[in-house]
Amino acid sequence: MPLVDLDSLLTIPRIGEILVVGPSNSANLAFIEALCPNIEKGNSDFIWGQMQASSDLELFFYGLCPAVSYREFAWDLVAPKLLGIVVLFDWYETQAKDIQDLVDFLIHKTAAPIICAADACHKPLPFREAVYRPPIALSRRCKFTFCQSSRATFVRRTVISLLDMLLNELG
Amino acid sequence: MKEENGGRLPEGLKFQVLCRMLKGKRLGVLMEKLNDAQCLELQRFVWEKTLEFGIRAKGRRFTQEELLARLKAAEAHKSDMVYGFVFKGLNRFNLASESPELIRAKMQEQLDLMCRVANQFIEIQMSE
């Protein structure tokens, strides 16, 4: 009799974790809600969402509000397991220099790919699609794109771009 | 004070450069806190992004030579040049024979020129 039941091992659902660092809880919630049927709000700065990507892969999304909590986040526990990070920011309201330190912080804290998503929110996107799709590379680990967190299609595209980066890294 | 970070540009700074390019803002001001090697790296990064925007706007057949021609044409029509110089693409300046201030001034102009041409590709106006 085998010591390990390989069939049951192979069918254990795998969990991938994606961090969404957004400008506000409402922005994080809109982004994660566009993907996840199951949402939980922990304390006021933290949102968790779950999505069944396939029969044996679940994706967990953690929404984190950078102005309040990103330096106090449990990076040591979470960073090694992260599949990727979405840095969501308001294209029209946020100054780039306010995000610059956050991007450098995340690059040093994790080895995960990062996609910076400029959120046009409910306003029109400032450029035609060819300008930002496929995302613009800042480095192998960090790319830039535009999205509208109010529209599920754009949110999905952003996450797919992030997963593409991960697959390219593995390949 | 200049940042001592070799020639590497942090991703955060590249992020800011790209945002400024996409918002039509001048790039030269970003050089103030960079060391010489980082300035060269910044020039290379902006060149690559300008070329990339050209390709995104005009298709894969858009070449470095076409970009260089655009930059030369843009410079030829520029009336407020502080220093008359021919855009040299990725050629480095003669570091031994020119003053650091002059080289930085030229590089600032090159960066802003590339940004202006990139803005033409993505169809926005430079604002500041």
PDB file of C-alpha atoms in Angstrom:
ATOM      1  CA  MET A   1       0.000   0.000   0.000  1.00  0.00           C
ATOM      2  CA  PRO A   2       1.519   3.395  -0.922  1.00  0.00           C
ATOM      3  CA  LEU A   3       2.392   5.720   1.933  1.00  0.00           C
ATOM      4  CA  VAL A   4       1.005   8.713   0.056  1.00  0.00           C
ATOM      5  CA  ASP A   5      -2.255   8.808  -1.863  1.00  0.00           C
ATOM      6  CA  LEU A   6      -1.054  10.604  -4.994  1.00  0.00           C
ATOM      7  CA  ASP A   7      -4.570  11.018  -6.379  1.00  0.00           C
ATOM      8  CA  SER A   8      -5.723  12.941  -3.330  1.00  0.00           C
ATOM      9  CA  LEU A   9      -2.528  14.992  -3.303  1.00  0.00           C
ATOM     10  CA  LEU A  10      -3.032  16.015  -6.895  1.00  0.00           C
ATOM     11  CA  THR A  11      -6.599  17.113  -6.275  1.00  0.00           C
ATOM     12  CA  ILE A  12      -5.861  19.299  -3.242  1.00  0.00           C
ATOM     13  CA  PRO A  13      -6.783  22.832  -4.322  1.00  0.00           C
ATOM     14  CA  ARG A  14      -3.768  25.089  -4.698  1.00  0.00           C
ATOM     15  CA  ILE A  15      -3.974  28.654  -3.479  1.00  0.00           C
ATOM     16  CA  GLY A  16      -2.362  31.626  -5.172  1.00  0.00           C
ATOM     17  CA  GLU A  17      -2.283  34.958  -3.401  1.00  0.00           C
ATOM     18  CA  ILE A  18      -2.417  38.361  -5.064  1.00  0.00           C
ATOM     19  CA  LEU A  19      -2.049  41.643  -3.237  1.00  0.00           C
ATOM     20  CA  VAL A  20      -3.973  44.705  -4.388  1.00  0.00           C
ATOM     21  CA  VAL A  21      -2.492  47.895  -2.960  1.00  0.00           C
ATOM     22  CA  GLY A  22      -4.990  50.608  -3.758  1.00  0.00           C
ATOM     23  CA  PRO A  23      -5.631  54.240  -2.881  1.00  0.00           C
ATOM     24  CA  SER A  24      -8.682  53.562  -0.711  1.00  0.00           C
ATOM     25  CA  ASN A  25     -10.766  50.725   0.641  1.00  0.00           C
ATOM     26  CA  SER A  26     -13.523  51.573  -1.793  1.00  0.00           C
ATOM     27  CA  ALA A  27     -11.144  51.341  -4.779  1.00  0.00           C
ATOM     28  CA  ASN A  28      -9.722  48.037  -3.524  1.00  0.00           C
ATOM     29  CA  LEU A  29     -13.230  46.731  -2.927  1.00  0.00           C
ATOM     30  CA  ALA A  30     -14.375  47.713  -6.435  1.00  0.00           C
ATOM     31  CA  PHE A  31     -11.323  46.008  -7.961  1.00  0.00           C
ATOM     32  CA  ILE A  32     -11.658  42.793  -5.935  1.00  0.00           C
ATOM     33  CA  GLU A  33     -15.445  42.680  -6.284  1.00  0.00           C
ATOM     34  CA  ALA A  34     -15.038  42.692 -10.050  1.00  0.00           C
ATOM     35  CA  LEU A  35     -13.208  39.362  -9.741  1.00  0.00           C
ATOM     36  CA  CYS A  36     -14.364  37.582  -6.622  1.00  0.00           C
ATOM     37  CA  PRO A  37     -17.793  36.248  -5.708  1.00  0.00           C
ATOM     38  CA  ASN A  38     -16.695  35.847  -2.092  1.00  0.00           C
ATOM     39  CA  ILE A  39     -15.547  38.965  -0.255  1.00  0.00           C
ATOM     40  CA  GLU A  40     -14.711  39.543   3.387  1.00  0.00           C
ATOM     41  CA  LYS A  41     -13.788  42.808   5.014  1.00  0.00           C
ATOM     42  CA  GLY A  42     -11.518  42.322   7.995  1.00  0.00           C
ATOM     43  CA  ASN A  43     -10.606  45.455   9.858  1.00  0.00           C
ATOM     44  CA  SER A  44     -11.199  48.776   8.169  1.00  0.00           C
ATOM     45  CA  ASP A  45      -7.968  48.656   6.094  1.00  0.00           C
ATOM     46  CA  PHE A  46      -8.118  45.125   4.830  1.00  0.00           C
ATOM     47  CA  ILE A  47     -10.281  43.295   2.273  1.00  0.00           C
ATOM     48  CA  TRP A  48     -10.088  39.661   1.283  1.00  0.00           C
ATOM     49  CA  GLY A  49     -11.614  38.059  -1.784  1.00  0.00           C
ATOM     50  CA  GLN A  50     -11.635  34.533  -3.146  1.00  0.00           C
ATOM     51  CA  MET A  51     -11.962  33.419  -6.723  1.00  0.00           C
ATOM     52  CA  GLN A  52     -12.004  29.902  -8.158  1.00  0.00           C
ATOM     53  CA  ALA A  53      -9.613  30.181 -11.087  1.00  0.00           C
ATOM     54  CA  SER A  54      -9.937  26.489 -12.025  1.00  0.00           C
ATOM     55  CA  SER A  55     -11.025  23.237 -10.390  1.00  0.00           C
ATOM     56  CA  ASP A  56      -7.729  22.974  -8.545  1.00  0.00           C
ATOM     57  CA  LEU A  57      -6.629  26.598  -8.218  1.00  0.00           C
ATOM     58  CA  GLU A  58      -8.072  29.244  -5.935  1.00  0.00           C
ATOM     59  CA  LEU A  59      -6.902  32.839  -6.057  1.00  0.00           C
ATOM     60  CA  PHE A  60      -6.986  34.901  -2.891  1.00  0.00           C
ATOM     61  CA  PHE A  61      -6.930  38.667  -3.261  1.00  0.00           C
ATOM     62  CA  TYR A  62      -5.877  40.899  -0.393  1.00  0.00           C
ATOM     63  CA  GLY A  63      -6.785  44.555  -0.618  1.00  0.00           C
ATOM     64  CA  LEU A  64      -4.473  46.837   1.285  1.00  0.00           C
ATOM     65  CA  CYS A  65      -4.663  50.584   1.680  1.00  0.00           C
ATOM     66  CA  PRO A  66      -1.144  52.024   1.371  1.00  0.00           C
ATOM     67  CA  ALA A  67      -1.685  55.341   3.115  1.00  0.00           C
ATOM     68  CA  VAL A  68      -2.596  53.581   6.324  1.00  0.00           C
ATOM     69  CA  SER A  69      -1.093  50.181   6.552  1.00  0.00           C
ATOM     70  CA  TYR A  70       1.382  48.968   3.977  1.00  0.00           C
ATOM     71  CA  ARG A  71       4.468  49.337   6.150  1.00  0.00           C
ATOM     72  CA  GLU A  72       2.761  47.490   9.025  1.00  0.00           C
ATOM     73  CA  PHE A  73       1.530  44.632   6.837  1.00  0.00           C
ATOM     74  CA  ALA A  74       2.789  41.114   7.683  1.00  0.00           C
ATOM     75  CA  TRP A  75       5.249  41.085   4.766  1.00  0.00           C
ATOM     76  CA  ASP A  76       7.435  38.348   6.235  1.00  0.00           C
ATOM     77  CA  LEU A  77       4.485  35.961   6.241  1.00  0.00           C
ATOM     78  CA  VAL A  78       2.794  36.937   3.014  1.00  0.00           C
ATOM     79  CA  ALA A  79       5.589  38.071   0.688  1.00  0.00           C
ATOM     80  CA  PRO A  80       7.136  34.638   0.011  1.00  0.00           C
ATOM     81  CA  LYS A  81       3.757  33.247  -1.086  1.00  0.00           C
ATOM     82  CA  LEU A  82       2.594  36.121  -3.268  1.00  0.00           C
ATOM     83  CA  LEU A  83       1.944  35.398  -6.933  1.00  0.00           C
ATOM     84  CA  GLY A  84       1.915  39.070  -7.745  1.00  0.00           C
ATOM     85  CA  ILE A  85       1.003  42.586  -6.705  1.00  0.00           C
ATOM     86  CA  VAL A  86      -1.368  45.113  -8.267  1.00  0.00           C
ATOM     87  CA  VAL A  87      -0.554  48.719  -7.414  1.00  0.00           C
ATOM     88  CA  LEU A  88      -3.776  50.554  -8.124  1.00  0.00           C
ATOM     89  CA  PHE A  89      -3.773  54.354  -8.198  1.00  0.00           C
ATOM     90  CA  ASP A  90      -6.051  57.137  -9.394  1.00  0.00           C
ATOM     91  CA  TRP A  91      -4.579  58.433 -12.666  1.00  0.00           C
ATOM     92  CA  TYR A  92      -6.278  61.803 -12.406  1.00  0.00           C
ATOM     93  CA  GLU A  93      -5.864  62.484  -8.683  1.00  0.00           C
ATOM     94  CA  THR A  94      -2.637  60.806  -7.546  1.00  0.00           C
ATOM     95  CA  GLN A  95       0.811  62.346  -7.955  1.00  0.00           C
ATOM     96  CA  ALA A  96       3.351  59.890  -9.414  1.00  0.00           C
ATOM     97  CA  LYS A  97       5.889  60.753  -6.741  1.00  0.00           C
ATOM     98  CA  ASP A  98       3.436  59.535  -4.087  1.00  0.00           C
ATOM     99  CA  ILE A  99       3.481  56.062  -5.655  1.00  0.00           C
ATOM    100  CA  GLN A 100       7.213  56.028  -6.423  1.00  0.00           C
ATOM    101  CA  ASP A 101       8.238  55.108  -2.837  1.00  0.00           C
ATOM    102  CA  LEU A 102       5.530  52.447  -2.637  1.00  0.00           C
ATOM    103  CA  VAL A 103       6.803  50.761  -5.820  1.00  0.00           C
ATOM    104  CA  ASP A 104      10.381  50.745  -4.515  1.00  0.00           C
ATOM    105  CA  PHE A 105       9.189  49.435  -1.150  1.00  0.00           C
ATOM    106  CA  LEU A 106       7.308  46.551  -2.797  1.00  0.00           C
ATOM    107  CA  ILE A 107      10.192  45.701  -5.134  1.00  0.00           C
ATOM    108  CA  HIS A 108      12.465  45.268  -2.111  1.00  0.00           C
ATOM    109  CA  LYS A 109       9.937  43.426   0.045  1.00  0.00           C
ATOM    110  CA  THR A 110       8.937  40.726  -2.429  1.00  0.00           C
ATOM    111  CA  ALA A 111      10.159  38.846  -5.473  1.00  0.00           C
ATOM    112  CA  ALA A 112       6.681  38.856  -7.025  1.00  0.00           C
ATOM    113  CA  PRO A 113       5.879  40.672 -10.277  1.00  0.00           C
ATOM    114  CA  ILE A 114       4.180  44.033  -9.900  1.00  0.00           C
ATOM    115  CA  ILE A 115       1.700  45.681 -12.214  1.00  0.00           C
ATOM    116  CA  CYS A 116       1.012  49.372 -11.704  1.00  0.00           C
ATOM    117  CA  ALA A 117      -2.548  50.023 -12.830  1.00  0.00           C
ATOM    118  CA  ALA A 118      -3.515  53.629 -13.435  1.00  0.00           C
ATOM    119  CA  ASP A 119      -7.201  53.705 -12.594  1.00  0.00           C
ATOM    120  CA  ALA A 120      -9.340  56.096 -14.620  1.00  0.00           C
ATOM    121  CA  CYS A 121     -12.234  55.204 -12.248  1.00  0.00           C
ATOM    122  CA  HIS A 122     -15.455  56.385 -13.902  1.00  0.00           C
ATOM    123  CA  LYS A 123     -13.742  58.789 -16.279  1.00  0.00           C
ATOM    124  CA  PRO A 124     -12.718  57.909 -19.823  1.00  0.00           C
ATOM    125  CA  LEU A 125      -9.328  56.313 -20.361  1.00  0.00           C
ATOM    126  CA  PRO A 126      -6.840  58.987 -21.423  1.00  0.00           C
ATOM    127  CA  PHE A 127      -5.252  56.988 -24.271  1.00  0.00           C
ATOM    128  CA  ARG A 128      -6.207  54.606 -27.006  1.00  0.00           C
ATOM    129  CA  GLU A 129      -5.654  50.973 -26.134  1.00  0.00           C
ATOM    130  CA  ALA A 130      -2.444  50.524 -28.147  1.00  0.00           C
ATOM    131  CA  VAL A 131      -0.647  52.919 -25.813  1.00  0.00           C
ATOM    132  CA  TYR A 132      -1.053  50.756 -22.697  1.00  0.00           C
ATOM    133  CA  ARG A 133      -1.951  47.284 -23.944  1.00  0.00           C
ATOM    134  CA  PRO A 134       0.158  45.168 -23.707  1.00  0.00           C
ATOM    135  CA  PRO A 135       1.392  46.800 -20.496  1.00  0.00           C
ATOM    136  CA  ILE A 136       4.453  49.047 -20.649  1.00  0.00           C
ATOM    137  CA  ALA A 137       7.549  47.465 -19.065  1.00  0.00           C
ATOM    138  CA  LEU A 138       9.455  49.371 -16.413  1.00  0.00           C
ATOM    139  CA  SER A 139      11.619  46.307 -15.779  1.00  0.00           C
ATOM    140  CA  ARG A 140      11.239  42.529 -15.985  1.00  0.00           C
ATOM    141  CA  ARG A 141       9.347  42.550 -12.694  1.00  0.00           C
ATOM    142  CA  CYS A 142       7.340  45.717 -12.996  1.00  0.00           C
ATOM    143  CA  LYS A 143       4.872  46.866 -15.661  1.00  0.00           C
ATOM    144  CA  PHE A 144       2.417  49.694 -16.137  1.00  0.00           C
ATOM    145  CA  THR A 145      -1.058  49.723 -17.590  1.00  0.00           C
ATOM    146  CA  PHE A 146      -4.384  51.534 -17.403  1.00  0.00           C
ATOM    147  CA  CYS A 147      -7.672  50.201 -16.127  1.00  0.00           C
ATOM    148  CA  GLN A 148     -11.105  51.209 -14.938  1.00  0.00           C
ATOM    149  CA  SER A 149     -11.779  49.557 -11.600  1.00  0.00           C
ATOM    150  CA  SER A 150     -15.493  50.100 -12.214  1.00  0.00           C
ATOM    151  CA  ARG A 151     -15.424  47.724 -15.187  1.00  0.00           C
ATOM    152  CA  ALA A 152     -14.831  44.013 -14.675  1.00  0.00           C
ATOM    153  CA  THR A 153     -13.278  43.551 -18.128  1.00  0.00           C
ATOM    154  CA  PHE A 154     -10.456  45.965 -17.335  1.00  0.00           C
ATOM    155  CA  VAL A 155      -9.877  44.476 -13.901  1.00  0.00           C
ATOM    156  CA  ARG A 156      -9.627  40.980 -15.362  1.00  0.00           C
ATOM    157  CA  ARG A 157      -7.223  42.177 -18.056  1.00  0.00           C
ATOM    158  CA  THR A 158      -5.004  43.701 -15.379  1.00  0.00           C
ATOM    159  CA  VAL A 159      -4.849  40.484 -13.397  1.00  0.00           C
ATOM    160  CA  ILE A 160      -4.290  38.422 -16.540  1.00  0.00           C
ATOM    161  CA  SER A 161      -1.377  40.698 -17.459  1.00  0.00           C
ATOM    162  CA  LEU A 162       0.061  40.117 -13.993  1.00  0.00           C
ATOM    163  CA  LEU A 163      -0.276  36.345 -14.352  1.00  0.00           C
ATOM    164  CA  ASP A 164       1.324  36.579 -17.813  1.00  0.00           C
ATOM    165  CA  MET A 165       4.315  38.267 -16.213  1.00  0.00           C
ATOM    166  CA  LEU A 166       4.528  35.440 -13.709  1.00  0.00           C
ATOM    167  CA  LEU A 167       4.366  32.800 -16.433  1.00  0.00           C
ATOM    168  CA  ASN A 168       7.012  34.606 -18.496  1.00  0.00           C
ATOM    169  CA  GLU A 169       9.230  34.710 -15.424  1.00  0.00           C
ATOM    170  CA  LEU A 170       8.786  30.973 -14.895  1.00  0.00           C
ATOM    171  CA  GLY A 171       9.256  30.213 -18.589  1.00  0.00           C
TER     172      GLY A 171
ATOM    173  CA  MET B   1      22.597  65.773  -3.139  1.00  0.00           C
ATOM    174  CA  LYS B   2      23.087  63.148  -5.815  1.00  0.00           C
ATOM    175  CA  GLU B   3      21.856  59.633  -5.071  1.00  0.00           C
ATOM    176  CA  GLU B   4      24.695  57.107  -4.907  1.00  0.00           C
ATOM    177  CA  ASN B   5      23.119  54.097  -6.524  1.00  0.00           C
ATOM    178  CA  GLY B   6      25.516  53.196  -9.324  1.00  0.00           C
ATOM    179  CA  GLY B   7      23.861  53.446 -12.715  1.00  0.00           C
ATOM    180  CA  ARG B   8      20.714  51.627 -11.723  1.00  0.00           C
ATOM    181  CA  LEU B   9      17.423  53.455 -11.906  1.00  0.00           C
ATOM    182  CA  PRO B  10      14.976  52.301  -9.223  1.00  0.00           C
ATOM    183  CA  GLU B  11      11.653  51.058 -10.592  1.00  0.00           C
ATOM    184  CA  GLY B  12       9.890  53.773  -8.609  1.00  0.00           C
ATOM    185  CA  LEU B  13      11.783  56.434 -10.495  1.00  0.00           C
ATOM    186  CA  LYS B  14      11.063  54.731 -13.834  1.00  0.00           C
ATOM    187  CA  PHE B  15       7.413  54.747 -12.790  1.00  0.00           C
ATOM    188  CA  GLN B  16       7.572  58.494 -12.217  1.00  0.00           C
ATOM    189  CA  VAL B  17       9.383  59.040 -15.539  1.00  0.00           C
ATOM    190  CA  LEU B  18       6.715  57.086 -17.407  1.00  0.00           C
ATOM    191  CA  CYS B  19       3.879  58.945 -15.663  1.00  0.00           C
ATOM    192  CA  ARG B  20       5.484  62.277 -16.555  1.00  0.00           C
ATOM    193  CA  MET B  21       5.879  61.160 -20.179  1.00  0.00           C
ATOM    194  CA  LEU B  22       2.233  60.104 -20.303  1.00  0.00           C
ATOM    195  CA  LYS B  23       1.118  63.388 -18.750  1.00  0.00           C
ATOM    196  CA  GLY B  24       3.277  65.492 -21.049  1.00  0.00           C
ATOM    197  CA  LYS B  25       5.503  66.850 -18.289  1.00  0.00           C
ATOM    198  CA  ARG B  26       9.170  67.719 -18.690  1.00  0.00           C
ATOM    199  CA  LEU B  27      11.716  65.120 -17.600  1.00  0.00           C
ATOM    200  CA  GLY B  28      14.863  67.205 -17.247  1.00  0.00           C
ATOM    201  CA  VAL B  29      14.010  68.206 -13.674  1.00  0.00           C
ATOM    202  CA  LEU B  30      14.319  64.583 -12.581  1.00  0.00           C
ATOM    203  CA  MET B  31      18.068  64.647 -13.284  1.00  0.00           C
ATOM    204  CA  GLU B  32      18.808  66.920 -10.333  1.00  0.00           C
ATOM    205  CA  LYS B  33      18.942  64.100  -7.791  1.00  0.00           C
ATOM    206  CA  LEU B  34      20.705  61.580 -10.034  1.00  0.00           C
ATOM    207  CA  ASN B  35      24.383  60.798 -10.382  1.00  0.00           C
ATOM    208  CA  ASP B  36      26.034  60.826 -13.822  1.00  0.00           C
ATOM    209  CA  ALA B  37      25.629  57.091 -14.437  1.00  0.00           C
ATOM    210  CA  GLN B  38      21.951  57.273 -13.521  1.00  0.00           C
ATOM    211  CA  CYS B  39      21.484  60.224 -15.877  1.00  0.00           C
ATOM    212  CA  LEU B  40      22.823  58.098 -18.723  1.00  0.00           C
ATOM    213  CA  GLU B  41      20.540  55.270 -17.653  1.00  0.00           C
ATOM    214  CA  LEU B  42      17.624  57.707 -17.574  1.00  0.00           C
ATOM    215  CA  GLN B  43      18.481  58.835 -21.104  1.00  0.00           C
ATOM    216  CA  ARG B  44      18.570  55.215 -22.276  1.00  0.00           C
ATOM    217  CA  PHE B  45      15.237  54.437 -20.585  1.00  0.00           C
ATOM    218  CA  VAL B  46      13.507  57.479 -22.111  1.00  0.00           C
ATOM    219  CA  TRP B  47      14.946  56.602 -25.534  1.00  0.00           C
ATOM    220  CA  GLU B  48      13.540  53.058 -25.233  1.00  0.00           C
ATOM    221  CA  LYS B  49      10.117  54.287 -24.127  1.00  0.00           C
ATOM    222  CA  THR B  50       9.988  56.914 -26.875  1.00  0.00           C
ATOM    223  CA  LEU B  51      10.828  54.226 -29.426  1.00  0.00           C
ATOM    224  CA  GLU B  52       8.230  51.929 -27.846  1.00  0.00           C
ATOM    225  CA  PHE B  53       5.528  54.601 -28.100  1.00  0.00           C
ATOM    226  CA  GLY B  54       6.542  55.098 -31.728  1.00  0.00           C
ATOM    227  CA  ILE B  55       6.108  51.382 -32.376  1.00  0.00           C
ATOM    228  CA  ARG B  56       2.797  51.313 -30.511  1.00  0.00           C
ATOM    229  CA  ALA B  57       1.573  54.279 -32.561  1.00  0.00           C
ATOM    230  CA  LYS B  58       3.014  53.418 -35.976  1.00  0.00           C
ATOM    231  CA  GLY B  59       3.474  49.676 -35.924  1.00  0.00           C
ATOM    232  CA  ARG B  60       6.372  47.266 -35.681  1.00  0.00           C
ATOM    233  CA  ARG B  61       8.173  48.621 -38.723  1.00  0.00           C
ATOM    234  CA  PHE B  62       8.926  51.890 -36.925  1.00  0.00           C
ATOM    235  CA  THR B  63      12.720  51.999 -36.460  1.00  0.00           C
ATOM    236  CA  GLN B  64      15.346  53.749 -34.374  1.00  0.00           C
ATOM    237  CA  GLU B  65      16.476  55.574 -37.514  1.00  0.00           C
ATOM    238  CA  GLU B  66      12.988  56.999 -38.019  1.00  0.00           C
ATOM    239  CA  LEU B  67      12.907  58.091 -34.404  1.00  0.00           C
ATOM    240  CA  LEU B  68      16.293  59.746 -34.747  1.00  0.00           C
ATOM    241  CA  ALA B  69      15.058  61.593 -37.845  1.00  0.00           C
ATOM    242  CA  ARG B  70      11.989  62.787 -35.910  1.00  0.00           C
ATOM    243  CA  LEU B  71      14.176  64.040 -33.087  1.00  0.00           C
ATOM    244  CA  LYS B  72      16.522  65.855 -35.446  1.00  0.00           C
ATOM    245  CA  ALA B  73      13.579  67.446 -37.241  1.00  0.00           C
ATOM    246  CA  ALA B  74      12.015  68.486 -33.928  1.00  0.00           C
ATOM    247  CA  GLU B  75      15.286  70.008 -32.808  1.00  0.00           C
ATOM    248  CA  ALA B  76      15.784  71.892 -36.047  1.00  0.00           C
ATOM    249  CA  HIS B  77      12.534  73.742 -35.462  1.00  0.00           C
ATOM    250  CA  LYS B  78      13.251  74.490 -31.846  1.00  0.00           C
ATOM    251  CA  SER B  79      13.758  78.226 -31.304  1.00  0.00           C
ATOM    252  CA  ASP B  80      14.641  78.364 -27.630  1.00  0.00           C
ATOM    253  CA  MET B  81      17.755  76.204 -27.660  1.00  0.00           C
ATOM    254  CA  VAL B  82      20.225  77.205 -25.004  1.00  0.00           C
ATOM    255  CA  TYR B  83      23.004  75.144 -26.521  1.00  0.00           C
ATOM    256  CA  GLY B  84      23.092  74.365 -30.206  1.00  0.00           C
ATOM    257  CA  PHE B  85      23.863  70.698 -30.602  1.00  0.00           C
ATOM    258  CA  VAL B  86      22.961  67.915 -32.908  1.00  0.00           C
ATOM    259  CA  PHE B  87      21.007  65.122 -31.334  1.00  0.00           C
ATOM    260  CA  LYS B  88      23.313  62.138 -31.149  1.00  0.00           C
ATOM    261  CA  GLY B  89      20.873  59.395 -30.356  1.00  0.00           C
ATOM    262  CA  LEU B  90      22.482  57.058 -27.888  1.00  0.00           C
ATOM    263  CA  ASN B  91      25.994  58.363 -28.516  1.00  0.00           C
ATOM    264  CA  ARG B  92      27.498  59.590 -25.300  1.00  0.00           C
ATOM    265  CA  PHE B  93      28.948  63.042 -25.001  1.00  0.00           C
ATOM    266  CA  ASN B  94      32.663  63.528 -24.849  1.00  0.00           C
ATOM    267  CA  LEU B  95      32.871  63.449 -21.068  1.00  0.00           C
ATOM    268  CA  ALA B  96      36.506  64.502 -20.975  1.00  0.00           C
ATOM    269  CA  SER B  97      36.178  67.656 -23.063  1.00  0.00           C
ATOM    270  CA  GLU B  98      32.918  69.172 -21.867  1.00  0.00           C
ATOM    271  CA  SER B  99      31.937  70.510 -18.477  1.00  0.00           C
ATOM    272  CA  PRO B 100      29.565  68.423 -16.346  1.00  0.00           C
ATOM    273  CA  GLU B 101      27.086  71.311 -16.212  1.00  0.00           C
ATOM    274  CA  LEU B 102      27.043  71.614 -19.994  1.00  0.00           C
ATOM    275  CA  ILE B 103      26.605  67.872 -20.449  1.00  0.00           C
ATOM    276  CA  ARG B 104      23.714  67.821 -17.985  1.00  0.00           C
ATOM    277  CA  ALA B 105      22.090  70.808 -19.690  1.00  0.00           C
ATOM    278  CA  LYS B 106      22.334  69.035 -23.044  1.00  0.00           C
ATOM    279  CA  MET B 107      20.969  65.833 -21.592  1.00  0.00           C
ATOM    280  CA  GLN B 108      18.044  67.690 -20.041  1.00  0.00           C
ATOM    281  CA  GLU B 109      17.188  69.114 -23.432  1.00  0.00           C
ATOM    282  CA  GLN B 110      17.489  65.696 -25.059  1.00  0.00           C
ATOM    283  CA  LEU B 111      15.165  64.176 -22.463  1.00  0.00           C
ATOM    284  CA  ASP B 112      12.556  66.879 -22.933  1.00  0.00           C
ATOM    285  CA  LEU B 113      12.890  66.590 -26.698  1.00  0.00           C
ATOM    286  CA  MET B 114      12.361  62.824 -26.591  1.00  0.00           C
ATOM    287  CA  CYS B 115       9.390  63.350 -24.270  1.00  0.00           C
ATOM    288  CA  ARG B 116       7.906  65.866 -26.692  1.00  0.00           C
ATOM    289  CA  VAL B 117       8.253  63.433 -29.603  1.00  0.00           C
ATOM    290  CA  ALA B 118       6.808  60.602 -27.479  1.00  0.00           C
ATOM    291  CA  ASN B 119       3.860  62.902 -26.710  1.00  0.00           C
ATOM    292  CA  GLN B 120       3.303  63.342 -30.441  1.00  0.00           C
ATOM    293  CA  PHE B 121       3.117  59.564 -30.822  1.00  0.00           C
ATOM    294  CA  ILE B 122       0.532  59.212 -28.064  1.00  0.00           C
ATOM    295  CA  GLU B 123      -1.174  62.445 -29.106  1.00  0.00           C
ATOM    296  CA  ILE B 124      -0.950  64.647 -26.050  1.00  0.00           C
ATOM    297  CA  GLN B 125       0.399  68.152 -25.461  1.00  0.00           C
ATOM    298  CA  MET B 126       3.316  68.844 -23.146  1.00  0.00           C
ATOM    299  CA  SER B 127       2.032  70.849 -20.207  1.00  0.00           C
ATOM    300  CA  GLU B 128       4.975  71.903 -18.042  1.00  0.00           C
TER     301      GLU B 128
END
